[in-house]
C-alpha cells in the first residue's frame, strides 16, 4: 500500500501521489524567530523530519523547505500591533536582524540536538521582499487587492474559496471577530499584503506603494512557490495555522493564478496542564532547558510516541517512561551490533521471520498517515523476538541483516540513533574495549578473592550509569538499568 496522508483539504486519508514521480516538495511553516523555542515548537519539525526520511527511504528525492519569519509577524497575529521581532529588539537593545539571527540559531541548535535534519532551503522573509512585492502587485492587477494609505489589503469578499481549508466561513469570523476594524480596510476580514511603515518602524523597504514591510501571510505563498513550484506536493504546519494563515496563503497564491499545495498536513498541539504550550500565555517548557537536562533523543522518542494529529499532554512521568523505553531500544541495537561482531557465519530462521515482520509492520504503520507510535511498537516487538532468539546464538548473516534493518528504520527513518548517541553508549570500539579491560581486571580480582577491588570497579561503573551483569558467558555491560 502506498503512503496514505490525512489531507486537511479533503478531511480524509488519501493515497499520496507526487506531482512528479520520484520527487517530493515539502513546505513547513517555520518559526517566527523572536524567542527561545519551547517543547511545542519541536513537534512539527520532528514529525515532518520523519515524513521526509520515510519518503527518502521509499525511494523519493525530497526537497524540504522550511521558512524563517523574521519580519511582518505582528504581535496580535492580525494586522495591528508591533512586529514581534522588532518588539524583542527594543527589549534586548539589539538590531531586529540580530534578534532574528540569535533566535534562528537557537532554533537550529535545538533541532540539531533533536536529530532533525536541516531543511534543504530555509528562506527568510526579509530576504524575499521583491518576491512578495511581485505577488502583491499581481493580486492588485487581478482585482483581488487594493491600496489604502500606502498599505495593500487582500479583498476577501472577491475570493469565494476563502475558508475551504479550515472550513471556517467568513461569517464565522465576522461573528467572533476579535480583529479590530481598520478604517482603511473595505471589510474587516481583509488582511494586509503590505503595510505602510510608521516613522519608528525599523524594518522597512521601498515599494510601489511607499516604504513599508510585507504582511505575515504573503511570505509563505511567495517562497513556497519560488522554491517548490506550482501545485507542489505537501504543505505542513501547526493546527493553529489553518486559519487564518494557511487560508490566506491559499487565497494569495490561487487568486494570483497559481496552483498551490495539493496535500495539507497539520500537527496537533503539545499541551501543558491541559492547555496549549504557548509563549504568549507563559505556559511552556523551554526546549533548551529540557535538552540540557535530558538526552535530546529521549525527547524526540517521547514526541514520536503519539500520533501527530492527536494532542500530547506533556508530563514529566511521560518523559521518564519514554527514557526507559528508549534505553530498551538503544541497548537492543547495541547488543545486535556487538553480536554481529562476535557471531560465526550462519542464519537463524526465527530471527529472519522477525526481521520480515518488523519491515512490513513498520512500513504499514508509517504508510498509515505516519503512525510513528505503531512504528515504535514494531521495533519493540522485534526486540522481544531478538531477545528470545539470543540463547540460540543466531548466526552472523542474520544478525547483520537485523543490524542493517534496525539501523535503517530506527536511525534512518525515525532518527533515534544518531552517531553521537551511539558513540556515547557504544563508545565505539575504544570505550567498549576499555570497559571490557576493566571487567577483565575485575574478574581477575575476584579470582584472587580481592573483593574490595572487584566491588570498587563494579560500583564505579554503576555510578557512571552502566549496569554490569554476570552471565554464563562472562560479564556484560549496558547503559542504564
Ligand atoms: N504547543 C504547541 N504544540 C505544537 N505546535 C506548536 C505549539 N505552539 C506553537 N506551535 C507551532 O510552532 C510554530 C510557531 O508558533 P509561534 O511562534 O506562534 O509559537 P507560540 O508559542 O504559539 O507563540 P504565541 O503563544 O505567541 O502565539 C507554529 O507552527 C505553531 O503551530
Ligand atoms: Zn506559513
Short mmCIF file of C-alpha atoms and ligand atoms in Angstrom, two decimals:
data_model
loop_
_atom_site.label_atom_id
_atom_site.label_comp_id
_atom_site.label_asym_id
_atom_site.label_seq_id
_atom_site.Cartn_x
_atom_site.Cartn_y
_atom_site.Cartn_z
CA UNK A 1 0.00 0.00 0.00
CA UNK A 2 1.33 3.44 -0.82
CA UNK A 3 1.65 6.17 1.77
CA UNK A 4 -1.71 7.49 2.93
CA UNK A 5 -1.82 11.04 4.22
CA UNK A 6 -4.66 12.74 6.05
CA UNK A 7 -5.25 15.76 3.85
CA UNK A 8 -6.82 18.67 5.73
CA UNK A 9 -8.20 19.97 2.43
CA UNK A 10 -10.42 16.93 1.92
CA UNK A 11 -10.63 15.83 5.56
CA UNK A 12 -9.73 12.26 4.76
CA UNK A 13 -6.79 9.96 4.31
CA UNK A 14 -5.69 9.87 0.70
CA UNK A 15 -3.02 7.92 -1.16
CA UNK A 16 -0.06 10.21 -1.62
CA UNK A 17 0.89 10.63 -5.28
CA UNK A 18 3.76 13.03 -6.00
CA UNK A 19 3.20 15.57 -8.78
CA UNK A 20 6.38 14.35 -10.46
CA UNK A 21 7.05 10.64 -9.88
CA UNK A 22 10.03 10.15 -7.60
CA UNK A 23 10.22 13.78 -6.44
CA UNK A 24 8.51 15.36 -3.46
CA UNK A 25 8.39 19.01 -2.43
CA UNK A 26 7.50 19.78 1.19
CA UNK A 27 6.98 23.18 2.78
CA UNK A 28 6.89 23.71 6.54
CA UNK A 29 5.78 26.96 8.18
CA UNK A 30 8.77 27.51 10.43
CA UNK A 31 9.17 29.72 13.48
CA UNK A 32 8.94 33.44 13.99
CA UNK A 33 12.36 33.99 15.49
CA UNK A 34 11.88 36.26 18.47
CA UNK A 35 12.27 33.95 21.48
CA UNK A 36 13.61 30.64 22.76
CA UNK A 37 11.75 27.66 21.31
CA UNK A 38 9.51 25.68 23.67
CA UNK A 39 8.76 21.97 23.52
CA UNK A 40 5.67 22.55 21.35
CA UNK A 41 7.89 24.03 18.65
CA UNK A 42 9.70 20.71 18.28
CA UNK A 43 6.67 18.62 17.36
CA UNK A 44 6.22 19.87 13.80
CA UNK A 45 9.91 19.71 12.83
CA UNK A 46 10.25 16.16 14.22
CA UNK A 47 7.02 14.95 12.59
CA UNK A 48 7.90 16.27 9.16
CA UNK A 49 11.52 15.18 9.54
CA UNK A 50 10.19 11.62 9.80
CA UNK A 51 7.92 12.24 6.80
CA UNK A 52 10.92 13.41 4.80
CA UNK A 53 13.09 10.49 5.89
CA UNK A 54 10.30 7.99 5.16
CA UNK A 55 9.78 9.38 1.66
CA UNK A 56 13.51 9.17 1.04
CA UNK A 57 13.62 5.64 2.42
CA UNK A 58 10.88 4.67 -0.02
CA UNK A 59 12.85 5.98 -2.97
CA UNK A 60 11.85 9.63 -3.36
CA UNK A 61 14.05 12.62 -3.77
CA UNK A 62 12.76 15.24 -1.35
CA UNK A 63 13.20 18.99 -1.28
CA UNK A 64 12.31 20.26 2.18
CA UNK A 65 11.72 23.98 2.52
CA UNK A 66 11.20 25.50 5.97
CA UNK A 67 10.89 29.25 6.25
CA UNK A 68 12.11 31.59 8.93
CA UNK A 69 9.82 34.51 9.72
CA UNK A 70 11.98 37.45 10.60
CA UNK A 71 9.67 40.27 9.61
CA UNK A 72 5.96 41.03 9.31
CA UNK A 73 4.52 38.86 12.10
CA UNK A 74 2.69 41.33 14.29
CA UNK A 75 2.01 40.89 17.97
CA UNK A 76 -1.73 40.27 17.69
CA UNK A 77 -1.37 37.90 14.69
CA UNK A 78 -3.71 40.18 12.73
CA UNK A 79 -2.77 43.43 11.12
CA UNK A 80 -2.22 45.52 14.21
CA UNK A 81 0.40 45.89 16.87
CA UNK A 82 4.15 45.90 16.80
CA UNK A 83 6.32 43.49 14.81
CA UNK A 84 7.25 40.62 17.15
CA UNK A 85 10.93 40.72 16.19
CA UNK A 86 11.17 44.50 16.47
CA UNK A 87 9.48 44.47 19.88
CA UNK A 88 12.02 41.96 21.15
CA UNK A 89 14.85 44.00 19.64
CA UNK A 90 13.84 47.00 21.72
CA UNK A 91 13.74 44.87 24.86
CA UNK A 92 17.16 43.38 24.23
CA UNK A 93 18.61 46.59 22.79
CA UNK A 94 19.59 44.82 19.59
CA UNK A 95 19.00 45.35 15.91
CA UNK A 96 15.94 43.39 14.75
CA UNK A 97 18.21 41.35 12.48
CA UNK A 98 20.41 40.49 15.48
CA UNK A 99 17.34 39.18 17.26
CA UNK A 100 16.38 37.14 14.21
CA UNK A 101 19.89 35.66 13.89
CA UNK A 102 20.12 34.87 17.58
CA UNK A 103 16.82 33.01 17.81
CA UNK A 104 17.12 31.38 14.41
CA UNK A 105 20.37 29.75 15.52
CA UNK A 106 18.88 28.88 18.90
CA UNK A 107 16.13 27.09 16.99
CA UNK A 108 18.52 25.28 14.64
CA UNK A 109 20.80 24.29 17.55
CA UNK A 110 17.84 22.71 19.32
CA UNK A 111 16.71 20.98 16.13
CA UNK A 112 20.24 19.69 15.62
CA UNK A 113 20.28 18.16 19.10
CA UNK A 114 16.94 16.54 18.31
CA UNK A 115 18.49 15.00 15.18
CA UNK A 116 16.14 16.96 12.91
CA UNK A 117 17.86 17.30 9.58
CA UNK A 118 18.47 20.80 8.26
CA UNK A 119 15.99 21.97 5.61
CA UNK A 120 17.30 21.95 2.04
CA UNK A 121 16.29 25.61 1.90
CA UNK A 122 15.49 27.82 4.90
CA UNK A 123 14.32 31.03 3.21
CA UNK A 124 13.87 34.13 5.30
CA UNK A 125 11.05 36.57 4.74
CA UNK A 126 13.32 39.63 4.88
CA UNK A 127 15.44 38.13 2.12
CA UNK A 128 12.45 37.74 -0.20
CA UNK A 129 10.82 41.14 -0.20
CA UNK A 130 10.93 41.58 -4.02
CA UNK A 131 9.11 38.25 -4.48
CA UNK A 132 6.44 39.36 -2.01
CA UNK A 133 6.05 42.72 -3.74
CA UNK A 134 5.65 40.94 -7.12
CA UNK A 135 2.93 38.66 -5.81
CA UNK A 136 1.13 41.60 -4.20
CA UNK A 137 1.31 43.52 -7.48
CA UNK A 138 -0.18 40.58 -9.34
CA UNK A 139 -3.10 40.44 -6.89
CA UNK A 140 -3.67 44.17 -7.41
CA UNK A 141 -3.68 43.76 -11.20
CA UNK A 142 -6.24 40.99 -10.93
CA UNK A 143 -8.57 42.95 -8.68
CA UNK A 144 -8.06 40.82 -5.56
CA UNK A 145 -6.29 43.55 -3.66
CA UNK A 146 -6.49 47.30 -3.11
CA UNK A 147 -4.27 50.08 -1.81
CA UNK A 148 -5.21 52.26 1.16
CA UNK A 149 -2.88 54.77 2.73
CA UNK A 150 0.27 53.08 1.49
CA UNK A 151 -0.86 49.61 2.62
CA UNK A 152 -2.22 46.85 0.39
CA UNK A 153 -5.03 44.55 1.50
CA UNK A 154 -6.39 41.30 0.13
CA UNK A 155 -10.08 41.61 -0.80
CA UNK A 156 -11.54 38.51 0.87
CA UNK A 157 -15.05 39.06 -0.50
CA UNK A 158 -13.72 38.77 -4.04
CA UNK A 159 -12.30 35.30 -3.38
CA UNK A 160 -15.10 32.77 -2.74
CA UNK A 161 -12.64 29.95 -1.99
CA UNK A 162 -11.58 31.62 1.26
CA UNK A 163 -12.38 29.16 4.07
CA UNK A 164 -12.09 25.91 2.13
CA UNK A 165 -9.16 24.56 4.11
CA UNK A 166 -10.30 25.31 7.63
CA UNK A 167 -13.99 25.05 6.81
CA UNK A 168 -14.37 28.35 8.55
CA UNK A 169 -16.65 30.70 6.77
CA UNK A 170 -16.15 34.38 6.52
CA UNK A 171 -19.37 34.80 8.53
CA UNK A 172 -17.95 32.78 11.45
CA UNK A 173 -15.00 35.03 11.51
CA UNK A 174 -17.22 38.06 11.43
CA UNK A 175 -19.38 36.80 14.27
CA UNK A 176 -16.46 36.10 16.60
CA UNK A 177 -14.27 38.81 15.21
CA UNK A 178 -11.55 39.81 17.60
CA UNK A 179 -9.89 41.63 14.78
CA UNK A 180 -10.09 45.32 15.20
CA UNK A 181 -11.64 47.02 12.23
CA UNK A 182 -9.12 49.17 10.47
CA UNK A 183 -10.91 52.05 8.98
CA UNK A 184 -8.91 51.87 5.82
CA UNK A 185 -9.99 48.28 5.16
CA UNK A 186 -13.01 47.80 2.91
CA UNK A 187 -14.02 44.89 5.08
CA UNK A 188 -12.81 43.71 8.49
CA UNK A 189 -11.94 40.28 7.05
CA UNK A 190 -9.42 41.69 4.60
CA UNK A 191 -5.80 41.13 5.54
CA UNK A 192 -2.61 43.03 4.82
CA UNK A 193 -0.31 42.02 1.97
CA UNK A 194 1.85 45.07 2.53
CA UNK A 195 1.88 47.54 5.39
CA UNK A 196 2.94 51.12 5.25
CA UNK A 197 5.69 51.74 7.83
CA UNK A 198 5.20 54.23 10.64
CA UNK A 199 8.20 56.55 11.13
CA UNK A 200 9.50 54.47 14.09
CA UNK A 201 9.28 51.19 12.22
CA UNK A 202 12.83 49.89 11.69
CA UNK A 203 12.44 47.07 9.16
CA UNK A 204 11.26 48.83 6.01
CA UNK A 205 11.67 48.54 2.27
CA UNK A 206 10.82 50.69 -0.73
CA UNK A 207 7.80 49.55 -2.70
CA UNK A 208 5.46 50.90 -5.39
CA UNK A 209 3.17 51.98 -2.51
CA UNK A 210 5.79 53.78 -0.42
CA UNK A 211 8.07 52.49 2.35
CA UNK A 212 6.75 49.56 4.28
CA UNK A 213 7.04 45.85 5.03
CA UNK A 214 5.27 42.68 3.95
CA UNK A 215 2.25 41.22 5.76
CA UNK A 216 2.77 37.95 7.61
CA UNK A 217 0.98 35.55 5.25
CA UNK A 218 2.42 36.61 1.91
CA UNK A 219 5.97 35.30 2.56
CA UNK A 220 4.84 31.68 2.64
CA UNK A 221 2.92 31.89 -0.64
CA UNK A 222 5.80 33.66 -2.35
CA UNK A 223 8.62 31.49 -1.01
CA UNK A 224 6.89 28.10 -1.35
CA UNK A 225 6.00 28.85 -4.98
CA UNK A 226 9.50 30.12 -5.67
CA UNK A 227 11.31 27.06 -4.36
CA UNK A 228 8.79 24.27 -4.89
CA UNK A 229 6.84 25.46 -7.92
CA UNK A 230 3.17 25.49 -8.76
CA UNK A 231 0.98 22.69 -7.43
CA UNK A 232 3.72 21.48 -5.09
CA UNK A 233 3.17 18.35 -3.08
CA UNK A 234 2.82 18.84 0.67
CA UNK A 235 2.30 21.88 2.84
CA UNK A 236 2.72 21.29 6.57
CA UNK A 237 2.34 23.25 9.80
CA UNK A 238 0.66 23.50 13.19
CA UNK A 239 -3.09 23.11 13.51
CA UNK A 240 -3.37 26.69 14.82
CA UNK A 241 -2.08 27.98 11.49
CA UNK A 242 -5.00 26.57 9.46
CA UNK A 243 -6.90 29.76 9.97
CA UNK A 244 -6.23 32.43 9.00
CA UNK A 245 -2.59 31.88 7.97
CA UNK A 246 -2.93 28.90 5.63
CA UNK A 247 -6.28 30.05 4.34
CA UNK A 248 -4.60 33.33 3.40
CA UNK A 249 -1.64 31.52 1.80
CA UNK A 250 -4.01 29.58 -0.48
CA UNK A 251 -6.06 32.66 -1.35
CA UNK A 252 -2.97 34.71 -2.20
CA UNK A 253 -1.48 32.05 -4.44
CA UNK A 254 -4.66 30.94 -6.19
CA UNK A 255 -6.09 34.41 -6.69
CA UNK A 256 -2.78 35.30 -8.36
CA UNK A 257 -3.42 32.43 -10.77
CA UNK A 258 -1.07 29.80 -9.34
CA UNK A 259 -1.94 26.25 -8.35
CA UNK A 260 -0.99 25.78 -4.71
CA UNK A 261 -0.19 22.83 -2.42
CA UNK A 262 -2.05 19.57 -3.11
CA UNK A 263 -1.80 17.96 0.34
CA UNK A 264 -2.06 19.79 3.65
CA UNK A 265 -0.82 18.19 6.86
CA UNK A 266 -1.38 19.73 10.29
CA UNK A 267 0.08 18.56 13.55
CA UNK A 268 -1.79 18.96 16.80
CA UNK A 269 -0.59 20.78 19.89
CA UNK A 270 1.65 19.84 22.73
CA UNK A 271 -0.19 20.77 25.92
CA UNK A 272 1.00 21.54 29.42
CA UNK A 273 -1.55 21.01 32.17
CA UNK A 274 -4.26 20.58 29.55
CA UNK A 275 -3.55 23.94 27.88
CA UNK A 276 -1.65 24.67 24.68
CA UNK A 277 2.01 25.33 25.28
CA UNK A 278 2.43 28.90 24.10
CA UNK A 279 4.81 31.75 24.59
CA UNK A 280 2.08 34.34 24.85
CA UNK A 281 0.43 32.69 27.87
CA UNK A 282 3.67 31.75 29.64
CA UNK A 283 2.52 28.12 29.72
CA UNK A 284 5.56 26.35 28.34
CA UNK A 285 8.72 24.33 28.93
CA UNK A 286 11.78 25.89 27.30
CA UNK A 287 13.22 23.35 24.91
CA UNK A 288 16.84 24.22 25.73
CA UNK A 289 16.26 23.54 29.47
CA UNK A 290 14.81 20.17 28.61
CA UNK A 291 17.59 19.26 26.20
CA UNK A 292 20.35 20.24 28.59
CA UNK A 293 18.93 18.06 31.37
CA UNK A 294 17.76 15.06 29.36
CA UNK A 295 19.27 13.19 26.44
CA UNK A 296 17.65 15.05 23.49
CA UNK A 297 16.85 11.84 21.66
CA UNK A 298 14.62 10.74 24.54
CA UNK A 299 12.63 13.94 23.92
CA UNK A 300 12.39 13.03 20.22
CA UNK A 301 11.35 9.49 21.18
CA UNK A 302 8.74 10.90 23.56
CA UNK A 303 7.18 13.11 20.87
CA UNK A 304 7.14 10.27 18.33
CA UNK A 305 5.29 8.10 20.85
CA UNK A 306 1.94 9.64 19.95
CA UNK A 307 0.31 10.28 16.61
CA UNK A 308 0.93 13.74 15.23
CA UNK A 309 -2.77 14.52 14.81
CA UNK A 310 -3.64 13.91 18.46
CA UNK A 311 -2.88 16.32 21.26
CA UNK A 312 0.02 15.42 23.53
CA UNK A 313 -0.25 16.48 27.14
CA UNK A 314 3.32 16.76 28.36
CA UNK A 315 4.16 15.23 31.75
CA UNK A 316 7.48 14.57 33.46
CA UNK A 317 6.37 11.00 34.20
CA UNK A 318 5.69 10.51 30.49
CA UNK A 319 9.17 11.73 29.65
CA UNK A 320 10.66 9.44 32.29
CA UNK A 321 8.94 6.36 30.90
CA UNK A 322 9.95 7.39 27.39
CA UNK A 323 13.51 7.35 28.65
CA UNK A 324 13.13 3.77 29.85
CA UNK A 325 11.57 2.71 26.56
CA UNK A 326 14.27 4.41 24.56
CA UNK A 327 17.02 2.74 26.57
CA UNK A 328 15.49 -0.64 25.79
CA UNK A 329 15.70 0.07 22.07
CA UNK A 330 19.18 1.53 22.30
CA UNK A 331 20.51 -1.38 24.33
CA UNK A 332 18.98 -3.85 21.91
CA UNK A 333 20.57 -2.09 18.96
CA UNK A 334 23.86 -2.07 20.78
CA UNK A 335 23.56 -5.76 21.55
CA UNK A 336 22.79 -6.56 17.91
CA UNK A 337 25.88 -4.66 16.82
CA UNK A 338 28.03 -6.45 19.38
CA UNK A 339 26.68 -9.87 18.40
CA UNK A 340 27.36 -9.23 14.72
CA UNK A 341 31.00 -8.62 15.53
CA UNK A 342 31.32 -11.84 17.50
CA UNK A 343 28.96 -14.42 15.94
CA UNK A 344 30.12 -17.09 13.47
CA UNK A 345 28.60 -17.13 9.97
CA UNK A 346 25.10 -18.56 9.62
CA UNK A 347 21.41 -17.85 9.58
CA UNK A 348 18.56 -18.13 12.06
CA UNK A 349 15.13 -18.82 10.60
CA UNK A 350 13.09 -17.43 13.50
CA UNK A 351 15.02 -14.19 13.59
CA UNK A 352 14.77 -13.85 9.80
CA UNK A 353 10.98 -14.05 10.15
CA UNK A 354 11.07 -11.44 12.91
CA UNK A 355 13.05 -9.11 10.62
CA UNK A 356 10.47 -9.61 7.84
CA UNK A 357 7.68 -8.83 10.31
CA UNK A 358 9.50 -5.72 11.50
CA UNK A 359 9.89 -4.43 7.96
CA UNK A 360 6.29 -4.96 6.99
CA UNK A 361 4.75 -3.72 10.26
CA UNK A 362 6.94 -0.66 10.30
CA UNK A 363 6.03 0.20 6.70
CA UNK A 364 2.32 -0.38 7.32
CA UNK A 365 2.47 1.94 10.33
CA UNK A 366 4.18 4.84 8.59
CA UNK A 367 2.14 4.40 5.42
CA UNK A 368 -0.94 4.82 7.57
CA UNK A 369 -0.71 8.59 7.92
CA UNK A 370 2.68 8.47 9.59
CA UNK A 371 1.73 6.42 12.63
CA UNK A 372 5.03 6.72 14.48
CA UNK A 373 3.59 5.18 17.67
CA UNK A 374 2.87 1.97 15.76
CA UNK A 375 6.26 2.09 14.06
CA UNK A 376 7.88 2.20 17.51
CA UNK A 377 5.69 -0.71 18.60
CA UNK A 378 7.05 -2.70 15.64
CA UNK A 379 10.61 -2.02 16.83
CA UNK A 380 9.71 -3.14 20.36
CA UNK A 381 8.10 -6.34 19.08
CA UNK A 382 11.26 -7.07 17.19
CA UNK A 383 13.38 -6.53 20.30
CA UNK A 384 11.27 -9.10 22.15
CA UNK A 385 11.81 -11.62 19.33
CA UNK A 386 15.51 -10.84 19.23
CA UNK A 387 15.87 -11.49 22.95
CA UNK A 388 14.02 -14.78 22.52
CA UNK A 389 16.38 -15.84 19.74
CA UNK A 390 19.56 -14.90 21.63
CA UNK A 391 20.03 -18.20 23.54
CA UNK A 392 20.17 -19.98 20.12
CA UNK A 393 23.23 -17.89 19.25
CA UNK A 394 21.96 -16.72 15.86
CA UNK A 395 24.49 -16.62 13.03
CA UNK A 396 26.24 -13.56 11.68
CA UNK A 397 24.39 -13.34 8.36
CA UNK A 398 21.03 -12.98 10.04
CA UNK A 399 22.43 -10.66 12.69
CA UNK A 400 23.98 -8.45 10.03
CA UNK A 401 20.60 -8.16 8.35
CA UNK A 402 19.00 -7.35 11.72
CA UNK A 403 21.59 -4.66 12.31
CA UNK A 404 21.03 -3.15 8.86
CA UNK A 405 17.23 -3.12 9.08
CA UNK A 406 17.11 -1.90 12.69
CA UNK A 407 19.56 0.85 11.78
CA UNK A 408 17.74 1.91 8.61
CA UNK A 409 14.37 2.11 10.34
CA UNK A 410 15.45 3.23 13.81
CA UNK A 411 18.01 5.81 12.75
CA UNK A 412 17.49 6.32 9.02
CA UNK A 413 13.75 6.88 9.31
CA UNK A 414 12.94 7.66 12.95
CA UNK A 415 16.24 9.40 13.71
CA UNK A 416 16.67 7.69 17.07
CA UNK A 417 20.29 6.57 16.98
CA UNK A 418 22.46 9.41 15.74
CA UNK A 419 26.18 8.74 15.71
CA UNK A 420 26.66 10.95 18.76
CA UNK A 421 24.36 8.75 20.86
CA UNK A 422 25.84 5.52 19.55
CA UNK A 423 29.30 6.77 20.28
CA UNK A 424 28.29 7.78 23.79
CA UNK A 425 26.65 4.47 24.55
CA UNK A 426 28.68 2.10 22.47
CA UNK A 427 31.65 4.30 22.83
CA UNK A 428 32.77 2.99 19.52
CA UNK A 429 35.39 0.32 19.82
CA UNK A 430 37.58 2.28 22.18
CA UNK A 431 35.09 2.67 25.04
CA UNK A 432 33.85 -0.87 24.54
CA UNK A 433 37.42 -2.11 24.72
CA UNK A 434 38.22 -0.07 27.84
CA UNK A 435 35.17 -1.33 29.70
CA UNK A 436 36.00 -4.89 28.73
CA UNK A 437 39.51 -4.39 30.08
CA UNK A 438 38.10 -3.11 33.39
CA UNK A 439 35.78 -6.07 33.59
CA UNK A 440 38.68 -8.45 32.95
CA UNK A 441 40.63 -6.85 35.78
CA UNK A 442 37.57 -7.21 37.97
CA UNK A 443 37.33 -10.90 37.07
CA UNK A 444 40.95 -11.37 37.97
CA UNK A 445 40.44 -9.57 41.27
CA UNK A 446 37.55 -11.89 42.05
CA UNK A 447 39.59 -14.95 41.25
CA UNK A 448 42.24 -13.67 43.63
CA UNK A 449 39.48 -13.02 46.18
CA UNK A 450 40.29 -9.31 46.12
CA UNK A 451 36.61 -8.38 46.58
CA UNK A 452 37.38 -4.82 47.65
CA UNK A 453 38.83 -4.13 44.21
CA UNK A 454 36.19 -6.04 42.26
CA UNK A 455 33.37 -4.24 44.10
CA UNK A 456 35.07 -0.90 43.61
CA UNK A 457 35.21 -1.42 39.84
CA UNK A 458 31.60 -2.52 39.70
CA UNK A 459 30.39 0.37 41.89
CA UNK A 460 32.30 2.95 39.91
CA UNK A 461 30.81 1.64 36.67
CA UNK A 462 27.34 1.80 38.22
CA UNK A 463 27.94 5.39 39.26
CA UNK A 464 28.77 6.14 35.65
CA UNK A 465 25.36 4.81 34.62
CA UNK A 466 26.46 1.37 33.42
CA UNK A 467 24.92 -1.88 34.54
CA UNK A 468 27.18 -4.93 34.77
CA UNK A 469 25.56 -8.33 34.61
CA UNK A 470 27.36 -11.58 35.31
CA UNK A 471 26.23 -14.11 32.74
CA UNK A 472 27.38 -17.61 31.91
CA UNK A 473 29.37 -16.20 29.02
CA UNK A 474 31.11 -13.77 31.33
CA UNK A 475 30.29 -10.22 32.45
CA UNK A 476 28.21 -7.98 30.15
CA UNK A 477 27.60 -4.27 30.41
CA UNK A 478 24.92 -1.92 29.20
CA UNK A 479 23.92 1.71 29.59
CA UNK A 480 21.08 2.34 32.07
CA UNK A 481 19.12 -0.18 34.09
N1 LIG B 1 2.06 23.90 21.80
C1 LIG B 1 2.37 23.67 20.54
N2 LIG B 1 2.31 22.44 20.02
C2 LIG B 1 2.62 22.20 18.74
N3 LIG B 1 3.00 23.16 17.89
C3 LIG B 1 3.06 24.42 18.34
C4 LIG B 1 2.76 24.74 19.68
N4 LIG B 1 2.91 26.07 19.86
C5 LIG B 1 3.31 26.56 18.67
N5 LIG B 1 3.39 25.59 17.77
C6 LIG B 1 3.77 25.74 16.38
O1 LIG B 1 5.02 26.37 16.35
C7 LIG B 1 5.08 27.31 15.30
C8 LIG B 1 5.47 28.68 15.81
O2 LIG B 1 4.45 29.20 16.64
P1 LIG B 1 4.52 30.56 17.40
O3 LIG B 1 5.82 31.22 17.16
O4 LIG B 1 3.27 31.31 17.14
O5 LIG B 1 4.55 29.98 18.89
P2 LIG B 1 3.61 30.20 20.13
O6 LIG B 1 4.36 29.70 21.30
O7 LIG B 1 2.25 29.65 19.89
O8 LIG B 1 3.54 31.75 20.25
P3 LIG B 1 2.36 32.61 20.78
O9 LIG B 1 1.89 32.00 22.04
O10 LIG B 1 2.97 33.96 20.99
O11 LIG B 1 1.30 32.58 19.70
C9 LIG B 1 3.71 27.27 14.64
O12 LIG B 1 3.78 26.43 13.52
C10 LIG B 1 2.82 26.64 15.66
O13 LIG B 1 1.79 25.89 15.05
ZN1 LIG B 2 3.40 29.96 6.63
#
